[in-house]
Short mmCIF file of C-alpha atoms and ligand atoms in Angstrom, two decimals:
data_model
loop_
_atom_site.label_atom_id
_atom_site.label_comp_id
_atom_site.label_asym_id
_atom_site.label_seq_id
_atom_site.Cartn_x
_atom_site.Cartn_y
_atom_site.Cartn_z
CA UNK A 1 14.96 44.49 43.10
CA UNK A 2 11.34 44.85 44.18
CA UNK A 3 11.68 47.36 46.92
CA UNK A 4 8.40 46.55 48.30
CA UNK A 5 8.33 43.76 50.01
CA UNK A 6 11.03 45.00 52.09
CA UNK A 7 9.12 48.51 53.32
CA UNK A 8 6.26 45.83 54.27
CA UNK A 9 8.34 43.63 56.44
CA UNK A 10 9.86 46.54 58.33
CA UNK A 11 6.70 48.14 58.72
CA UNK A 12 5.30 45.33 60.31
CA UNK A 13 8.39 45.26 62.39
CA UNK A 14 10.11 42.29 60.69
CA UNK A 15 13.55 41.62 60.76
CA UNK A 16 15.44 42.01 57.22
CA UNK A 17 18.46 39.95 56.57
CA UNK A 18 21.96 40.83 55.77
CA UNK A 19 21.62 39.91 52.04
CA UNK A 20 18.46 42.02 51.57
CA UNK A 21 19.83 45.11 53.40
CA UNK A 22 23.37 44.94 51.12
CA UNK A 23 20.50 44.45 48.06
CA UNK A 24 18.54 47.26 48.84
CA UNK A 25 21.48 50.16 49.60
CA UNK A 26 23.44 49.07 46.24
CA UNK A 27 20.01 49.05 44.46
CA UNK A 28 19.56 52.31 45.93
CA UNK A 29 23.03 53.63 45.25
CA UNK A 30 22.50 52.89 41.50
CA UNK A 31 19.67 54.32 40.82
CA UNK A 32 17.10 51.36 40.48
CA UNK A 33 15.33 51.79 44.09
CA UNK A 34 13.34 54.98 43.78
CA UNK A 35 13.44 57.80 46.46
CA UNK A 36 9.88 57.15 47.52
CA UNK A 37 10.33 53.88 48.15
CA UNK A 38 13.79 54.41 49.86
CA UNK A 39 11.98 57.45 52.04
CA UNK A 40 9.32 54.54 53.02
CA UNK A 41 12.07 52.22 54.38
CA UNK A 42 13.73 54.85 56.04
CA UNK A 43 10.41 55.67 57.82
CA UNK A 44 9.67 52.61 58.18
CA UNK A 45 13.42 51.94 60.25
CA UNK A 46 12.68 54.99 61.97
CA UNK A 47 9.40 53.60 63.40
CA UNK A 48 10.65 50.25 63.90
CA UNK A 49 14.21 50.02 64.25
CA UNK A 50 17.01 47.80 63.22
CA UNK A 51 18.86 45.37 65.57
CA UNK A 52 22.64 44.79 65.99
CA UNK A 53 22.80 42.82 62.84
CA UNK A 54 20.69 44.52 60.77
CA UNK A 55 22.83 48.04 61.54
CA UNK A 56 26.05 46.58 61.18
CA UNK A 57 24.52 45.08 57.79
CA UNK A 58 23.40 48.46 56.67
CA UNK A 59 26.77 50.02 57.82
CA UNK A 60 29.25 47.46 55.92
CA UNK A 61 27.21 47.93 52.75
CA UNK A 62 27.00 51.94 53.01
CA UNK A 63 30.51 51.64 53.56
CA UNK A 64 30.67 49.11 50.52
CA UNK A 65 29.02 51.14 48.17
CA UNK A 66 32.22 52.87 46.93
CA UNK A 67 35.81 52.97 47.51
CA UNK A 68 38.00 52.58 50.79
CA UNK A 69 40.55 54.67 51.38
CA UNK A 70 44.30 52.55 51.36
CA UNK A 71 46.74 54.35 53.21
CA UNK A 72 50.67 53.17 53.03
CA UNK A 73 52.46 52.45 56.07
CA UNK A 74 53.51 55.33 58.49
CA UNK A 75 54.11 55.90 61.88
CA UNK A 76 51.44 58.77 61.80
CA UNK A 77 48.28 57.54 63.52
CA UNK A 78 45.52 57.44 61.08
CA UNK A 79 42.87 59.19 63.31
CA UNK A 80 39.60 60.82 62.65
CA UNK A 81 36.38 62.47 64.88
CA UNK A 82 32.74 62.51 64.26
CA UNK A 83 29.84 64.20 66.25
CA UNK A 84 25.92 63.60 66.12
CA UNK A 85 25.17 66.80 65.16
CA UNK A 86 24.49 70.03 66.96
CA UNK A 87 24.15 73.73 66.66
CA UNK A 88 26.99 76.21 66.36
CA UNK A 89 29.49 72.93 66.75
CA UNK A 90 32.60 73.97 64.58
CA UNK A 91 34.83 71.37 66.16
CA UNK A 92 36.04 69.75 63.53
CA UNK A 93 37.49 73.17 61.68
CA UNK A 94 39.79 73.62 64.74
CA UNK A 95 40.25 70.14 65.51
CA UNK A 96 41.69 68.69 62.04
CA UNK A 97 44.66 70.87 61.85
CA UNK A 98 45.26 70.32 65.36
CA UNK A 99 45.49 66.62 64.99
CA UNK A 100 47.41 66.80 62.06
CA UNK A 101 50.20 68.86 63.92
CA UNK A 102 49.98 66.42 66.65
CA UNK A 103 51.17 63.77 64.60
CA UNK A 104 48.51 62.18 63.13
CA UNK A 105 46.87 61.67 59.79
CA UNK A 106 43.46 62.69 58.84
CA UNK A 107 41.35 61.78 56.26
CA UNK A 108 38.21 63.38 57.34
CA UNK A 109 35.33 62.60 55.75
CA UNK A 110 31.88 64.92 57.07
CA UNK A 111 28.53 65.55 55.99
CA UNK A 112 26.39 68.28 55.25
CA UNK A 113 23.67 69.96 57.68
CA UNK A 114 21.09 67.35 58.86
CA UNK A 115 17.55 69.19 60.13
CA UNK A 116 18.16 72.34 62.60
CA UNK A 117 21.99 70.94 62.65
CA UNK A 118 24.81 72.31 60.85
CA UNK A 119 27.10 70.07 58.81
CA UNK A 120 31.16 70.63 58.36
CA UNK A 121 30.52 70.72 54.56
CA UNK A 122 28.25 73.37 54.38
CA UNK A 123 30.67 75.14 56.82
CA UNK A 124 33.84 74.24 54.38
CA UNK A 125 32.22 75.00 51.46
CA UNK A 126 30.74 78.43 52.93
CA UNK A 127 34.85 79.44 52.16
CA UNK A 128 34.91 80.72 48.25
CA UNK A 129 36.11 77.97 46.35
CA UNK A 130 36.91 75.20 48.84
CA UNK A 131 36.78 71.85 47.52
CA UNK A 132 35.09 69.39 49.59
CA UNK A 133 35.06 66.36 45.96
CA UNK A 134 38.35 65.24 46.48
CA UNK A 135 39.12 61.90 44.59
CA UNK A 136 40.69 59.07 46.54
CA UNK A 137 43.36 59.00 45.59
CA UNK A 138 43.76 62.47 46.20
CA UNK A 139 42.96 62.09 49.63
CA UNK A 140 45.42 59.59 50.52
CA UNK A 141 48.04 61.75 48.87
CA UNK A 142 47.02 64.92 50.46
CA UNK A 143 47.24 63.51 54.09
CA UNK A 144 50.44 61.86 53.58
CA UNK A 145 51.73 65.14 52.57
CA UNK A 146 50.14 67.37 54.46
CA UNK A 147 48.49 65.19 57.48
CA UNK A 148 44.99 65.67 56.80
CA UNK A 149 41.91 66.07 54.22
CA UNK A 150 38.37 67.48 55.33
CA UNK A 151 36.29 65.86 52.17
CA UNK A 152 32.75 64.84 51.66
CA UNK A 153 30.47 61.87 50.59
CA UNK A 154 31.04 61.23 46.59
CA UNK A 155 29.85 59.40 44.18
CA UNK A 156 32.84 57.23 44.31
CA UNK A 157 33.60 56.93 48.54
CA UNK A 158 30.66 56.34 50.39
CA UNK A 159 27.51 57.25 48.29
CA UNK A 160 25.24 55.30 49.59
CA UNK A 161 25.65 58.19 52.69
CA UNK A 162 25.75 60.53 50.00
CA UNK A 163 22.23 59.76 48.62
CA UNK A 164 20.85 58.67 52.03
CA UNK A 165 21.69 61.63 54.08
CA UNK A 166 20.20 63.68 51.75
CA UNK A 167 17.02 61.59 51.60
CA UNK A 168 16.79 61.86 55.29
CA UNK A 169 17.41 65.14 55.70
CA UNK A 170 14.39 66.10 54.34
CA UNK A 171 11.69 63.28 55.00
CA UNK A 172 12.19 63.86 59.12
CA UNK A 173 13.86 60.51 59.30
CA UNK A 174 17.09 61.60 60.81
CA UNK A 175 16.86 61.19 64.36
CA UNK A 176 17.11 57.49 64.04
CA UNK A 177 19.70 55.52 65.94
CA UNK A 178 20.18 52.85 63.36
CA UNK A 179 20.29 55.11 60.40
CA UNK A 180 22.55 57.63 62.32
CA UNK A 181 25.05 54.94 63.64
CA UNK A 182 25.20 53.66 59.94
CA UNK A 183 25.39 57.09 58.36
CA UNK A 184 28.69 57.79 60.56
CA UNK A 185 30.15 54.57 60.78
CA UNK A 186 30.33 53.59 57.09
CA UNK A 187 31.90 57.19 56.62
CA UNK A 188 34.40 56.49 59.19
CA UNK A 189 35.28 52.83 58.20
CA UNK A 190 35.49 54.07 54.59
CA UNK A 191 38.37 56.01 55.68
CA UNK A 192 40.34 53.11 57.02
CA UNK A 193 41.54 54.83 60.62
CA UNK A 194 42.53 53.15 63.42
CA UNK A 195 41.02 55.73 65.59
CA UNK A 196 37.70 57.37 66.11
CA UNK A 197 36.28 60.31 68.89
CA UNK A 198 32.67 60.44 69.14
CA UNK A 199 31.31 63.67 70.09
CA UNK A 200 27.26 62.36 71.19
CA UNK A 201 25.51 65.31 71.51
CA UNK A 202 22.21 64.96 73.87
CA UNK A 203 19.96 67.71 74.72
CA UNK A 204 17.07 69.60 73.10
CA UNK A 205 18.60 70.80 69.78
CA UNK A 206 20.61 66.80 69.44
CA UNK A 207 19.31 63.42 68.45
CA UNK A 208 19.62 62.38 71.36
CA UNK A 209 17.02 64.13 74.07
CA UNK A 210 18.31 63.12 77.24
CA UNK A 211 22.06 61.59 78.31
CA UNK A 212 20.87 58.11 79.18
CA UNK A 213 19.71 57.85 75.27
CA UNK A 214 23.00 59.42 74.46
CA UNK A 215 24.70 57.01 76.36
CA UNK A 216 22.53 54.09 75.05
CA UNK A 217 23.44 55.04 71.53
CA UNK A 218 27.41 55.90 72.43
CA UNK A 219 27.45 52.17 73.73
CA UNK A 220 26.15 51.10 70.93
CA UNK A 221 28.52 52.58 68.31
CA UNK A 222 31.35 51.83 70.43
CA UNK A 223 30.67 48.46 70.27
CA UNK A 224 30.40 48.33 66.79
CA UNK A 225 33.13 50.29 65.88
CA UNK A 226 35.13 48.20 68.18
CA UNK A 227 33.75 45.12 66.40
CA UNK A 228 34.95 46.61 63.12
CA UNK A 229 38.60 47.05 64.34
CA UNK A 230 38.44 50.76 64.85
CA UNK A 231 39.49 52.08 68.67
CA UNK A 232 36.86 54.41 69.15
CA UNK A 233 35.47 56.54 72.46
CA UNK A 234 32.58 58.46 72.69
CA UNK A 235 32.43 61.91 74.70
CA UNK A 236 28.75 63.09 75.91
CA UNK A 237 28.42 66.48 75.41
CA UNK A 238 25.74 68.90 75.78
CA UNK A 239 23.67 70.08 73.79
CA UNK A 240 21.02 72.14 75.41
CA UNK A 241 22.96 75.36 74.11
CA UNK A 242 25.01 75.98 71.47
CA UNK A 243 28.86 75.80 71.42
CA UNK A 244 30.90 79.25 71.26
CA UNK A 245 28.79 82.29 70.07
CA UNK A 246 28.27 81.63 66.31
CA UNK A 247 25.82 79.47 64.66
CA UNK A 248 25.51 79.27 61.05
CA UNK A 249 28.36 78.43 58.04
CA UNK A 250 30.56 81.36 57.66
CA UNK A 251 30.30 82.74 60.92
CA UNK A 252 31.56 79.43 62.33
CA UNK A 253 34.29 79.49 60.14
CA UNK A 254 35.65 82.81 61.73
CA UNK A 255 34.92 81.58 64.88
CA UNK A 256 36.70 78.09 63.82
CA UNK A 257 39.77 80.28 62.94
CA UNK A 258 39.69 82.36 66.10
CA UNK A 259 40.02 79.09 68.17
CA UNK A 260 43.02 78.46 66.19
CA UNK A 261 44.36 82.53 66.90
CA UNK A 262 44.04 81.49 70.45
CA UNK A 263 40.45 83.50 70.57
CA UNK A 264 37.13 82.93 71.10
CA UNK A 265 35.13 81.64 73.53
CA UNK A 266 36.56 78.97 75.77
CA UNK A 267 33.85 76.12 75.74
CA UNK A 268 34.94 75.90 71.69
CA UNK A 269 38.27 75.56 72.81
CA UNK A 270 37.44 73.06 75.66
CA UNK A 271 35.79 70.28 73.34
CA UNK A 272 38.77 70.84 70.65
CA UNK A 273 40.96 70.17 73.09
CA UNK A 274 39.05 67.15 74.90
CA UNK A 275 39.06 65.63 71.51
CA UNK A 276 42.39 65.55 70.10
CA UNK A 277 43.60 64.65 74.21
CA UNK A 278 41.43 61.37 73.93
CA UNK A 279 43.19 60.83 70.74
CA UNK A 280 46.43 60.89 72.31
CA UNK A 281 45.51 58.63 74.79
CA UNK A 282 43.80 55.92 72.23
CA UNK A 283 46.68 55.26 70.52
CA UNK A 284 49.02 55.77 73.07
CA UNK A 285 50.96 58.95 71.94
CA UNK A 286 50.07 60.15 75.22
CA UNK A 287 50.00 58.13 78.67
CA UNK A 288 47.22 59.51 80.27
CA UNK A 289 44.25 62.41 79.88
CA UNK A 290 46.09 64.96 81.67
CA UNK A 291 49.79 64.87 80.30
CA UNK A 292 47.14 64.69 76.89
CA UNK A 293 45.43 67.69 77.66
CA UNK A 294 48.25 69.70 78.25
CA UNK A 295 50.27 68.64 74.67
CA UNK A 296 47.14 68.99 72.76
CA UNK A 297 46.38 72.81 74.43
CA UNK A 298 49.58 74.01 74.22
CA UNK A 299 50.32 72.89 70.76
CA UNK A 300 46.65 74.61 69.51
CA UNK A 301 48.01 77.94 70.63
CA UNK A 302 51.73 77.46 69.08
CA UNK A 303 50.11 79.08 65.53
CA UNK A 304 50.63 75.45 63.66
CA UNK A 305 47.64 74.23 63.83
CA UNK A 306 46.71 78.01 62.35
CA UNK A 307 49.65 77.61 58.96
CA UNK A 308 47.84 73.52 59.07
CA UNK A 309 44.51 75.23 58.57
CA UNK A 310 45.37 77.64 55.81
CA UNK A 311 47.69 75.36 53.76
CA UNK A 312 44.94 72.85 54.06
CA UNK A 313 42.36 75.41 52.58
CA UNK A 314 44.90 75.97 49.70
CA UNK A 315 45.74 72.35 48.93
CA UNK A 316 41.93 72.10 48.58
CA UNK A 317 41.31 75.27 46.27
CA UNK A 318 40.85 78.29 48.28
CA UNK A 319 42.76 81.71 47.39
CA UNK A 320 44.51 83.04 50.34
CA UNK A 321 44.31 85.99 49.63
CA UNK A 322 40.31 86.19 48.96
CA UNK A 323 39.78 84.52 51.87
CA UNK A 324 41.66 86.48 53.82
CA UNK A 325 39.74 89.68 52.38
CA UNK A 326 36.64 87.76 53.61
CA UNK A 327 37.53 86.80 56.90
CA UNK A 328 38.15 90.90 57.12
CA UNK A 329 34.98 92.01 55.83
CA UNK A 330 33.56 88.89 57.89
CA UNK A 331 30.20 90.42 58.48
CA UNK A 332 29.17 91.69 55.02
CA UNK A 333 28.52 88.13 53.76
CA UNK A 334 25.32 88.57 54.32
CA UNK A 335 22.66 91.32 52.91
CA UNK A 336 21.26 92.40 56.41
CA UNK A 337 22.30 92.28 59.88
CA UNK A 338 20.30 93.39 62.66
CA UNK A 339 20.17 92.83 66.36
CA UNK A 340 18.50 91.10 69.34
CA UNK A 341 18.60 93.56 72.34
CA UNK A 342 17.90 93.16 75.85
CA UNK A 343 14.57 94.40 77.28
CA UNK A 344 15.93 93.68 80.77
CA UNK A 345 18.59 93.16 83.16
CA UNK A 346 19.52 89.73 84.83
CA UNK A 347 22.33 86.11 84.03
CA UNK A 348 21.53 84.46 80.49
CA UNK A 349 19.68 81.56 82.55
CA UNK A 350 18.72 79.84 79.03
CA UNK A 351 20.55 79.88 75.42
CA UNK A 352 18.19 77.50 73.55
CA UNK A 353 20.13 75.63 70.72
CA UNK A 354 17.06 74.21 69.14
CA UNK A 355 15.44 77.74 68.42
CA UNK A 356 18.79 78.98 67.37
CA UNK A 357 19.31 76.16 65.21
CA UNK A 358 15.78 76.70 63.38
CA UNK A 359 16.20 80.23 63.00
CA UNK A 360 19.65 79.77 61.38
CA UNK A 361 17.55 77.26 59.11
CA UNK A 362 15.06 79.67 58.09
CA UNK A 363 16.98 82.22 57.38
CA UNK A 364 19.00 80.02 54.85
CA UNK A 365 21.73 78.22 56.76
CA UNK A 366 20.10 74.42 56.41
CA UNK A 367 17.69 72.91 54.28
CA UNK A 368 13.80 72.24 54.30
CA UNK A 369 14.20 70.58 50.14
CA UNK A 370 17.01 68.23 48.75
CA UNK A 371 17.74 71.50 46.18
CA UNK A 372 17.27 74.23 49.27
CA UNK A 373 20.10 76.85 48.12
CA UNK A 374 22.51 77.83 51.34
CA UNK A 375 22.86 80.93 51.76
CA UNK A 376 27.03 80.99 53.62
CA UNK A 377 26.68 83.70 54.99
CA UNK A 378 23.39 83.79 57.02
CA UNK A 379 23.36 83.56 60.96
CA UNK A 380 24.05 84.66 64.18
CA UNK A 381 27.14 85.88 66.20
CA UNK A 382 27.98 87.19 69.20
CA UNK A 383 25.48 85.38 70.95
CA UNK A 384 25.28 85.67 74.96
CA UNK A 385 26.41 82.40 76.64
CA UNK A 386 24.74 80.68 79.65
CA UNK A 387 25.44 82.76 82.91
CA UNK A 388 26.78 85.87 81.37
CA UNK A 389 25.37 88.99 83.16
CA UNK A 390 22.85 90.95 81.35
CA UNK A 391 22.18 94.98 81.61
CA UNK A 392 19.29 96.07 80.01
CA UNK A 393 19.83 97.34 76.38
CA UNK A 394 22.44 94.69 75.82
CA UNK A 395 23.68 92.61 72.67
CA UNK A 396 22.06 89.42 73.33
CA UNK A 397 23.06 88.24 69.44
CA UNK A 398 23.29 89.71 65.81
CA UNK A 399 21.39 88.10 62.99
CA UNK A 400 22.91 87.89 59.64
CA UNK A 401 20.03 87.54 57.19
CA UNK A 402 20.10 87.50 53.38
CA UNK A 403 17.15 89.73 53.33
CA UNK A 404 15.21 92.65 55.94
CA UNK A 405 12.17 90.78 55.89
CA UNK A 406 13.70 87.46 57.03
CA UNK A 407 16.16 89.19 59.76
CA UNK A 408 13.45 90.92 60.87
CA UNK A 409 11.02 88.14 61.21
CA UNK A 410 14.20 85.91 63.04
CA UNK A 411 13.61 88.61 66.30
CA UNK A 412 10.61 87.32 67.36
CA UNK A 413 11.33 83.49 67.52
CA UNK A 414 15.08 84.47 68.76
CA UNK A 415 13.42 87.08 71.77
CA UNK A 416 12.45 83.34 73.00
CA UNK A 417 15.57 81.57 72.94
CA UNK A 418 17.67 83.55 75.68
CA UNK A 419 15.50 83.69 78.71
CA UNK A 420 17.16 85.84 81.62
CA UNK A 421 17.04 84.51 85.14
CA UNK A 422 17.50 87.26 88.52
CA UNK A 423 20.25 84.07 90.15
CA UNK A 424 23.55 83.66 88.27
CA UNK A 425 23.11 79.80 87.12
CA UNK A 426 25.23 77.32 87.48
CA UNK A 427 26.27 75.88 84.33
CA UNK A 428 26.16 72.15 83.87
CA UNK A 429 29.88 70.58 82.22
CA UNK A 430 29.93 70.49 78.58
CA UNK A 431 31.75 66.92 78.40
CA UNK A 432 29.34 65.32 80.78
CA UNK A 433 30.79 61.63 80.30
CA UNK A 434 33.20 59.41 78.21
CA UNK A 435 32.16 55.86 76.83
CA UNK A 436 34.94 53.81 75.99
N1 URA B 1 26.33 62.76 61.30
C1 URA B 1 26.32 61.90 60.25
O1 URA B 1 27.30 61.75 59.54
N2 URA B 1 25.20 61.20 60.03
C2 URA B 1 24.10 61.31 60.78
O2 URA B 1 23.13 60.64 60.51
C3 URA B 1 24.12 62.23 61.87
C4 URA B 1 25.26 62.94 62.11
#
């Protein structure tokens, strides 16, 4: 197809039609739209928009462009949960085991790091060997065995995300509502559950700026979702600082794992829990939040979810063995590791998520090219968290670097993100509202 009369339109603010959207994304998907012209129509959307019909075009095709999973009957729940993106958020790690000892099935399907936020692929595949190709049919077989599969975009399920998402990713076009609701959605719907959480992110290092956008934009996918036959709720969560005290791929996986040791720091454990209890309540396993709550926290710290996690790992090609060395020798994944100190005393008064999460960028942990190399290992841990109490001389955060000169230069920028305060603040609540 002739691509260009198409980036015109939207750039005059036009709306496109169903049959030119579907056109356009399997032209794409094969090879016969080229990436310039697809990076024009994405900046083009993100300048103009798309309305309800035009999204929900571009979502059914995405989802259209390869294979949907078919699941046989079960009793098992088929259940999945997506967020917007945000810094140190390693939800998903902790989460899918969880579910899957909870009774339901999982065939999660993630993406990769988009801008100054991490992705659950880059934090799977940050584990020597995992697998995140999965065919399938391996898919459906390994979460009616096992109760869950964490997989990615592929040439064959989805890959008009596959191809898109990496596009935008590097041509600043990802903060788009459209393109984001269609980038999730056609992932989701691909996997044929019956029941979606949204984590919607809002704050400075999310999408979504404020919580009135976030809310616009929960709406929104709710509604569609809905519309598409899946039962879906959205939780707002903030995301002015990071979640837990990690950001970056293999230092979220040991945090991921601590969560599931019945470690680590509590807001992690809060939003894992908040998740999988709104499951329960969506499909009715559970009558209401609190009874929810309490089956969902008290199996995450029985050790299942823990065996889940590691015979999930192994069903998708890890050694147990060398990845139990590594989580050991956690910290030497990286070349250097240095440390952020504090010049004063006082209460962490600001943890800023969107410096973290372009530091963790530059220092290899996202991508500024469609080939950037990851480096797994690169990051930060034991960051402070909001309201802690400072002494001078204090770890405020170590950096994991892949070389002196870029740890180094990662203390300067980072000095800026934690901002001491003399009055112990009050922090505001990470789940701020549901949309259902
Ligand atoms: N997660 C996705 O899968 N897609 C987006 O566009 C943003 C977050």
């Amino acid at each position: 197809m002739n691509c260009l009369p198409l980036i015109e339109a939207k750039r005059e603010g036009q709306v496109l039609t169903p049959e030119q959207i579907s056109q356009v994304v399997s032209d794409f998907t094969a090879g016969s739209v080229p990436d310039y012209q697809m990076a024009a129509l994405l900046m083009a959307i993100y300048f103009r928009g798309l309305n309800t019909a035009e999204t929900r075009a571009l979502t059914l095709s995405m989802r259209d462009s390869g294979e949907v999973l078919q699941f046989p009957p079960d009793s098992r729940p088929l259940v999945d949960k997506h967020s917007t993106g945000g810094v140190g958020d390693k939800v998903s790690l902790a989460l899918a085991p969880l579910l899957a000892c909870l009774g339901f099935r999982v065939p999660m399907i993630s993406g990769r790091g988009l801008g100054i936020t991490g992705g659950t692929l880059d934090k799977l595949e940050s584990i020597p060997r995992f697998r995140t190709n999965l065919s399938a049919d391996r898919i459906v077989s390994q979460v009616q065995t096992l109760g869950v599969a964490m997989v990615g975009q592929t040439e064959k399920m989805v890959p008009a995300d596959k191809q898109l998402y990496a596009l935008r990713d590097v041509t600043g076009t990802v903060p788009s509502i459209p393109l984001i609701t269609a980038s999730i959605l056609s992932k989701k719907l691909a996997e044929g559950i019956q029941a979606l959480v949204m984590d919607v992110k809002f704050g400075q290092a999310a999408f979504m700026a404020t919580l009135e956008q976030a809310r616009q934009f929960a709406r929104a996918l709710v509604h569609l979702a809905t519309e598409c036959g899946v039962n879906t709720r959205a939780l707002l969560t903030n995301m002015e600082r990071p979640l837990g005290r990690t950001a970056g791929n293999w230092l979220e996986v040991v945090e991921a794992v601590e969560c599931l040791e019945n470690r680590g720091p509590s807001d992690l454990r809060e939003l894992v829990v908040a998740c999988a209890a709104s499951l329960l309540v969506q499909t009715g396993l559970e009558k209401d939040e609190a009874a929810a709550r309490q089956t969902a926290g008290k199996c995450l710290v029985s050790g299942d979810p823990l065996s889940k996690w590691e015979q999930l790992i192994q069903a998708q090609g890890v050694n147990l063995r060398d990845y139990q060395l590594a989580l050991k020798s956690y910290p030497m994944r990286a070349a250097y590791v240095t440390e952020l100190r504090a010049s004063e005393a006082g209460y962490m008064g600001v943890v800023n998520a969107r410096i973290i999460g372009e530091v963790v960028r530059s220092l290899g942990g996202g991508r500024f090219t469609t080939d950037s190399r990851i480096h797994p290992g690169v990051g930060l841990d034991q960051m402070m968290q909001m309201s802690e109490r400072v002494e001078r001389g204090m770890l405020l955060c170590r950096v994991h670097a892949a070389t002196e000169a870029t740890g180094e230069a990662a203390l300067e920028p980072l000095r800026k993100a934690f901002e001491l305060v003399s009055e112990k603040p009050v922090i505001s609540p990470l789940v701020q509202e549901v949309c259902a």
